[in-house]
Amino acid sequence: LEHLKHWLEPEKLVLAPKSWKAGEENLVAAAIIDIFHLLPPAAVKFLETTKDSPGLVVLTIQLEAALPVTGLDSEISSPFRKPLTKFLNKYAPQSIDYFLARMAN
């Protein structure tokens, strides 16, 4: 999750050494999110936000908000939703509890 937070700071991302082509930043971030559903059961802890780090859902929403308004990748057409959905599906009971608890607030 810490690595994904760097995508929220584009000015730092521009200066960092890269292994991807220009314009593929969102695909790299989406690929990182896509790894979470492959982790062992203890990975469900990444669903919740802690005082030190946002959870995967909150971080994905923040990443979507940072997407440009126009273009292929935008908040409307996010490259992050499918990978996040895989994670939420793997931990469906916990995910439902997570969202229901927030809807009550």
GROMACS .gro file of N, CA and C in nm:
model
  315
    1LEU      N    1   0.082  -0.119   0.000
    1LEU     CA    2   0.000   0.000   0.000
    1LEU      C    3   0.086   0.126   0.000
    2GLU      N    4   0.198   0.118   0.069
    2GLU     CA    5   0.286   0.235   0.074
    2GLU      C    6   0.334   0.273  -0.066
    3HIS      N    7   0.363   0.172  -0.147
    3HIS     CA    8   0.411   0.199  -0.282
    3HIS      C    9   0.302   0.266  -0.366
    4LEU      N   10   0.179   0.225  -0.347
    4LEU     CA   11   0.068   0.284  -0.423
    4LEU      C   12   0.047   0.430  -0.388
    5LYS      N   13   0.080   0.468  -0.265
    5LYS     CA   14   0.062   0.608  -0.225
    5LYS      C   15   0.148   0.703  -0.308
    6HIS      N   16   0.255   0.653  -0.365
    6HIS     CA   17   0.341   0.737  -0.451
    6HIS      C   18   0.267   0.785  -0.575
    7TRP      N   19   0.168   0.710  -0.619
    7TRP     CA   20   0.090   0.751  -0.737
    7TRP      C   21   0.000   0.871  -0.706
    8LEU      N   22  -0.016   0.901  -0.579
    8LEU     CA   23  -0.094   1.018  -0.539
    8LEU      C   24  -0.010   1.145  -0.542
    9GLU      N   25   0.121   1.129  -0.560
    9GLU     CA   26   0.214   1.241  -0.565
    9GLU      C   27   0.285   1.242  -0.699
   10PRO      N   28   0.218   1.290  -0.805
   10PRO     CA   29   0.275   1.281  -0.940
   10PRO      C   30   0.408   1.354  -0.954
   11GLU      N   31   0.428   1.461  -0.878
   11GLU     CA   32   0.554   1.534  -0.890
   11GLU      C   33   0.673   1.448  -0.845
   12LYS      N   34   0.652   1.363  -0.746
   12LYS     CA   35   0.758   1.271  -0.702
   12LYS      C   36   0.771   1.154  -0.799
   13LEU      N   37   0.659   1.110  -0.853
   13LEU     CA   38   0.659   0.998  -0.946
   13LEU      C   39   0.737   1.033  -1.073
   14VAL      N   40   0.728   1.156  -1.117
   14VAL     CA   41   0.799   1.201  -1.237
   14VAL      C   42   0.949   1.192  -1.217
   15LEU      N   43   0.995   1.220  -1.096
   15LEU     CA   44   1.139   1.223  -1.068
   15LEU      C   45   1.197   1.084  -1.037
   16ALA      N   46   1.112   0.989  -1.005
   16ALA     CA   47   1.158   0.856  -0.968
   16ALA      C   48   1.204   0.778  -1.090
   17PRO      N   49   1.305   0.689  -1.072
   17PRO     CA   50   1.345   0.602  -1.183
   17PRO      C   51   1.230   0.508  -1.218
   18LYS      N   52   1.212   0.483  -1.348
   18LYS     CA   53   1.097   0.405  -1.394
   18LYS      C   54   1.139   0.284  -1.475
   19SER      N   55   1.053   0.183  -1.470
   19SER     CA   56   1.071   0.064  -1.553
   19SER      C   57   0.956   0.049  -1.651
   20TRP      N   58   0.879   0.156  -1.669
   20TRP     CA   59   0.764   0.152  -1.758
   20TRP      C   60   0.768   0.270  -1.853
   21LYS      N   61   0.688   0.261  -1.957
   21LYS     CA   62   0.682   0.368  -2.057
   21LYS      C   63   0.596   0.482  -2.005
   22ALA      N   64   0.621   0.601  -2.057
   22ALA     CA   65   0.541   0.717  -2.020
   22ALA      C   66   0.394   0.690  -2.052
   23GLY      N   67   0.306   0.727  -1.961
   23GLY     CA   68   0.164   0.706  -1.981
   23GLY      C   69   0.114   0.573  -1.927
   24GLU      N   70   0.204   0.486  -1.883
   24GLU     CA   71   0.163   0.355  -1.830
   24GLU      C   72   0.157   0.352  -1.678
   25GLU      N   73   0.170   0.468  -1.615
   25GLU     CA   74   0.173   0.475  -1.469
   25GLU      C   75   0.048   0.411  -1.407
   26ASN      N   76  -0.069   0.441  -1.465
   26ASN     CA   77  -0.193   0.387  -1.411
   26ASN      C   78  -0.200   0.236  -1.426
   27LEU      N   79  -0.143   0.183  -1.532
   27LEU     CA   80  -0.142   0.038  -1.552
   27LEU      C   81  -0.054  -0.031  -1.449
   28VAL      N   82   0.056   0.035  -1.413
   28VAL     CA   83   0.146  -0.019  -1.311
   28VAL      C   84   0.074  -0.021  -1.176
   29ALA      N   85   0.009   0.089  -1.142
   29ALA     CA   86  -0.066   0.096  -1.016
   29ALA      C   87  -0.177  -0.008  -1.014
   30ALA      N   88  -0.248  -0.026  -1.125
   30ALA     CA   89  -0.354  -0.127  -1.134
   30ALA      C   90  -0.296  -0.267  -1.117
   31ALA      N   91  -0.179  -0.291  -1.173
   31ALA     CA   92  -0.115  -0.423  -1.159
   31ALA      C   93  -0.076  -0.450  -1.014
   32ILE      N   94  -0.036  -0.346  -0.942
   32ILE     CA   95  -0.003  -0.363  -0.800
   32ILE      C   96  -0.130  -0.400  -0.722
   33ILE      N   97  -0.239  -0.330  -0.750
   33ILE     CA   98  -0.366  -0.361  -0.683
   33ILE      C   99  -0.409  -0.504  -0.717
   34ASP      N  100  -0.382  -0.548  -0.839
   34ASP     CA  101  -0.420  -0.681  -0.884
   34ASP      C  102  -0.347  -0.792  -0.809
   35ILE      N  103  -0.239  -0.762  -0.744
   35ILE     CA  104  -0.163  -0.862  -0.668
   35ILE      C  105  -0.233  -0.899  -0.537
   36PHE      N  106  -0.310  -0.806  -0.482
   36PHE     CA  107  -0.365  -0.825  -0.348
   36PHE      C  108  -0.458  -0.946  -0.338
   37HIS      N  109  -0.530  -0.979  -0.442
   37HIS     CA  110  -0.619  -1.096  -0.434
   37HIS      C  111  -0.542  -1.227  -0.437
   38LEU      N  112  -0.414  -1.221  -0.472
   38LEU     CA  113  -0.330  -1.341  -0.476
   38LEU      C  114  -0.261  -1.370  -0.343
   39LEU      N  115  -0.268  -1.274  -0.252
   39LEU     CA  116  -0.200  -1.289  -0.123
   39LEU      C  117  -0.275  -1.388  -0.034
   40PRO      N  118  -0.206  -1.441   0.068
   40PRO     CA  119  -0.273  -1.535   0.159
   40PRO      C  120  -0.384  -1.468   0.240
   41PRO      N  121  -0.467  -1.547   0.309
   41PRO     CA  122  -0.583  -1.495   0.380
   41PRO      C  123  -0.556  -1.377   0.474
   42ALA      N  124  -0.440  -1.367   0.528
   42ALA     CA  125  -0.409  -1.255   0.618
   42ALA      C  126  -0.417  -1.120   0.546
   43ALA      N  127  -0.420  -1.122   0.414
   43ALA     CA  128  -0.425  -0.998   0.335
   43ALA      C  129  -0.556  -0.923   0.354
   44VAL      N  130  -0.655  -0.986   0.413
   44VAL     CA  131  -0.781  -0.918   0.438
   44VAL      C  132  -0.760  -0.794   0.523
   45LYS      N  133  -0.650  -0.790   0.598
   45LYS     CA  134  -0.620  -0.673   0.682
   45LYS      C  135  -0.602  -0.547   0.598
   46PHE      N  136  -0.570  -0.561   0.470
   46PHE     CA  137  -0.551  -0.444   0.384
   46PHE      C  138  -0.683  -0.376   0.348
   47LEU      N  139  -0.793  -0.438   0.381
   47LEU     CA  140  -0.923  -0.378   0.357
   47LEU      C  141  -0.944  -0.256   0.447
   48GLU      N  142  -0.901  -0.267   0.571
   48GLU     CA  143  -0.924  -0.162   0.670
   48GLU      C  144  -0.817  -0.054   0.667
   49THR      N  145  -0.861   0.069   0.688
   49THR     CA  146  -0.770   0.182   0.704
   49THR      C  147  -0.720   0.181   0.848
   50THR      N  148  -0.591   0.206   0.864
   50THR     CA  149  -0.532   0.219   0.998
   50THR      C  150  -0.485   0.362   1.016
   51LYS      N  151  -0.438   0.392   1.134
   51LYS     CA  152  -0.390   0.528   1.157
   51LYS      C  153  -0.266   0.559   1.074
   52ASP      N  154  -0.195   0.455   1.032
   52ASP     CA  155  -0.072   0.474   0.956
   52ASP      C  156  -0.090   0.466   0.805
   53SER      N  157  -0.197   0.401   0.760
   53SER     CA  158  -0.210   0.376   0.618
   53SER      C  159  -0.357   0.360   0.577
   54PRO      N  160  -0.392   0.416   0.461
   54PRO     CA  161  -0.529   0.394   0.413
   54PRO      C  162  -0.544   0.249   0.367
   55GLY      N  163  -0.666   0.197   0.378
   55GLY     CA  164  -0.694   0.063   0.329
   55GLY      C  165  -0.699   0.063   0.177
   56LEU      N  166  -0.709  -0.054   0.119
   56LEU     CA  167  -0.706  -0.067  -0.026
   56LEU      C  168  -0.824   0.004  -0.093
   57VAL      N  169  -0.941  -0.001  -0.032
   57VAL     CA  170  -1.058   0.066  -0.090
   57VAL      C  171  -1.038   0.217  -0.089
   58VAL      N  172  -0.998   0.271   0.025
   58VAL     CA  173  -0.976   0.416   0.038
   58VAL      C  174  -0.866   0.461  -0.057
   59LEU      N  175  -0.758   0.386  -0.063
   59LEU     CA  176  -0.647   0.422  -0.152
   59LEU      C  177  -0.689   0.417  -0.299
   60THR      N  178  -0.770   0.319  -0.334
   60THR     CA  179  -0.819   0.310  -0.472
   60THR      C  180  -0.907   0.431  -0.507
   61ILE      N  181  -0.991   0.472  -0.414
   61ILE     CA  182  -1.074   0.590  -0.436
   61ILE      C  183  -0.986   0.714  -0.453
   62GLN      N  184  -0.883   0.725  -0.372
   62GLN     CA  185  -0.790   0.838  -0.384
   62GLN      C  186  -0.717   0.835  -0.518
   63LEU      N  187  -0.677   0.716  -0.562
   63LEU     CA  188  -0.610   0.704  -0.692
   63LEU      C  189  -0.705   0.743  -0.805
   64GLU      N  190  -0.830   0.701  -0.796
   64GLU     CA  191  -0.928   0.736  -0.898
   64GLU      C  192  -0.952   0.887  -0.902
   65ALA      N  193  -0.954   0.949  -0.787
   65ALA     CA  194  -0.974   1.094  -0.780
   65ALA      C  195  -0.857   1.169  -0.842
   66ALA      N  196  -0.739   1.107  -0.842
   66ALA     CA  197  -0.620   1.171  -0.899
   66ALA      C  198  -0.609   1.151  -1.050
   67LEU      N  199  -0.695   1.066  -1.107
   67LEU     CA  200  -0.693   1.043  -1.252
   67LEU      C  201  -0.740   1.168  -1.325
   68PRO      N  202  -0.690   1.190  -1.445
   68PRO     CA  203  -0.739   1.304  -1.522
   68PRO      C  204  -0.887   1.288  -1.555
   69VAL      N  205  -0.954   1.399  -1.573
   69VAL     CA  206  -1.098   1.397  -1.600
   69VAL      C  207  -1.127   1.344  -1.739
   70THR      N  208  -1.036   1.365  -1.832
   70THR     CA  209  -1.055   1.317  -1.969
   70THR      C  210  -0.957   1.206  -2.000
   71GLY      N  211  -0.977   1.141  -2.109
   71GLY     CA  212  -0.887   1.035  -2.152
   71GLY      C  213  -0.945   0.898  -2.123
   72LEU      N  214  -0.870   0.795  -2.157
   72LEU     CA  215  -0.916   0.659  -2.137
   72LEU      C  216  -0.932   0.626  -1.989
   73ASP      N  217  -0.834   0.668  -1.909
   73ASP     CA  218  -0.841   0.645  -1.766
   73ASP      C  219  -0.893   0.769  -1.698
   74SER      N  220  -1.005   0.756  -1.634
   74SER     CA  221  -1.062   0.865  -1.558
   74SER      C  222  -1.140   0.805  -1.443
   75GLU      N  223  -1.192   0.890  -1.357
   75GLU     CA  224  -1.269   0.840  -1.244
   75GLU      C  225  -1.389   0.759  -1.291
   76ILE      N  226  -1.440   0.791  -1.410
   76ILE     CA  227  -1.555   0.721  -1.465
   76ILE      C  228  -1.514   0.584  -1.519
   77SER      N  229  -1.399   0.577  -1.582
   77SER     CA  230  -1.349   0.455  -1.642
   77SER      C  231  -1.214   0.421  -1.580
   78SER      N  232  -1.216   0.369  -1.459
   78SER     CA  233  -1.094   0.348  -1.382
   78SER      C  234  -1.028   0.214  -1.413
   79PRO      N  235  -0.895   0.214  -1.428
   79PRO     CA  236  -0.824   0.087  -1.446
   79PRO      C  237  -0.807   0.011  -1.315
   80PHE      N  238  -0.849   0.074  -1.203
   80PHE     CA  239  -0.828   0.015  -1.071
   80PHE      C  240  -0.946  -0.068  -1.023
   81ARG      N  241  -1.061  -0.054  -1.085
   81ARG     CA  242  -1.182  -0.119  -1.033
   81ARG      C  243  -1.180  -0.270  -1.047
   82LYS      N  244  -1.139  -0.321  -1.161
   82LYS     CA  245  -1.138  -0.466  -1.180
   82LYS      C  246  -1.043  -0.534  -1.081
   83PRO      N  247  -0.920  -0.484  -1.064
   83PRO     CA  248  -0.832  -0.547  -0.965
   83PRO      C  249  -0.887  -0.537  -0.823
   84LEU      N  250  -0.946  -0.424  -0.788
   84LEU     CA  251  -1.004  -0.409  -0.654
   84LEU      C  252  -1.120  -0.507  -0.637
   85THR      N  253  -1.200  -0.526  -0.741
   85THR     CA  254  -1.314  -0.617  -0.734
   85THR      C  255  -1.268  -0.760  -0.708
   86LYS      N  256  -1.155  -0.799  -0.765
   86LYS     CA  257  -1.101  -0.934  -0.740
   86LYS      C  258  -1.069  -0.952  -0.592
   87PHE      N  259  -1.010  -0.849  -0.532
   87PHE     CA  260  -0.976  -0.854  -0.390
   87PHE      C  261  -1.103  -0.859  -0.305
   88LEU      N  262  -1.200  -0.772  -0.336
   88LEU     CA  263  -1.324  -0.767  -0.260
   88LEU      C  264  -1.402  -0.898  -0.274
   89ASN      N  265  -1.398  -0.959  -0.390
   89ASN     CA  266  -1.466  -1.087  -0.413
   89ASN      C  267  -1.402  -1.199  -0.332
   90LYS      N  268  -1.270  -1.199  -0.323
   90LYS     CA  269  -1.200  -1.303  -0.247
   90LYS      C  270  -1.239  -1.296  -0.100
   91TYR      N  271  -1.255  -1.175  -0.050
   91TYR     CA  272  -1.290  -1.155   0.091
   91TYR      C  273  -1.432  -1.098   0.099
   92ALA      N  274  -1.526  -1.165   0.033
   92ALA     CA  275  -1.663  -1.113   0.022
   92ALA      C  276  -1.731  -1.087   0.156
   93PRO      N  277  -1.728  -1.179   0.251
   93PRO     CA  278  -1.797  -1.150   0.378
   93PRO      C  279  -1.739  -1.027   0.450
   94GLN      N  280  -1.607  -1.019   0.452
   94GLN     CA  281  -1.543  -0.904   0.518
   94GLN      C  282  -1.570  -0.776   0.440
   95SER      N  283  -1.574  -0.786   0.308
   95SER     CA  284  -1.601  -0.668   0.225
   95SER      C  285  -1.743  -0.617   0.247
   96ILE      N  286  -1.837  -0.709   0.255
   96ILE     CA  287  -1.976  -0.669   0.280
   96ILE      C  288  -1.986  -0.600   0.415
   97ASP      N  289  -1.923  -0.658   0.517
   97ASP     CA  290  -1.924  -0.596   0.649
   97ASP      C  291  -1.860  -0.458   0.646
   98TYR      N  292  -1.752  -0.446   0.571
   98TYR     CA  293  -1.680  -0.319   0.557
   98TYR      C  294  -1.773  -0.211   0.500
   99PHE      N  295  -1.841  -0.242   0.391
   99PHE     CA  296  -1.926  -0.142   0.327
   99PHE      C  297  -2.054  -0.116   0.406
  100LEU      N  298  -2.113  -0.218   0.465
  100LEU     CA  299  -2.233  -0.198   0.544
  100LEU      C  300  -2.205  -0.109   0.665
  101ALA      N  301  -2.090  -0.128   0.727
  101ALA     CA  302  -2.054  -0.045   0.842
  101ALA      C  303  -2.040   0.102   0.803
  102ARG      N  304  -1.993   0.127   0.682
  102ARG     CA  305  -1.975   0.266   0.636
  102ARG      C  306  -2.106   0.327   0.587
  103MET      N  307  -2.196   0.242   0.540
  103MET     CA  308  -2.326   0.293   0.497
  103MET      C  309  -2.409   0.339   0.617
  104ALA      N  310  -2.389   0.275   0.731
  104ALA     CA  311  -2.463   0.311   0.852
  104ALA      C  312  -2.420   0.447   0.904
  105ASN      N  313  -2.299   0.487   0.870
  105ASN     CA  314  -2.248   0.617   0.919
  105ASN      C  315  -2.303   0.723   0.831
   0.00000   0.00000   0.00000
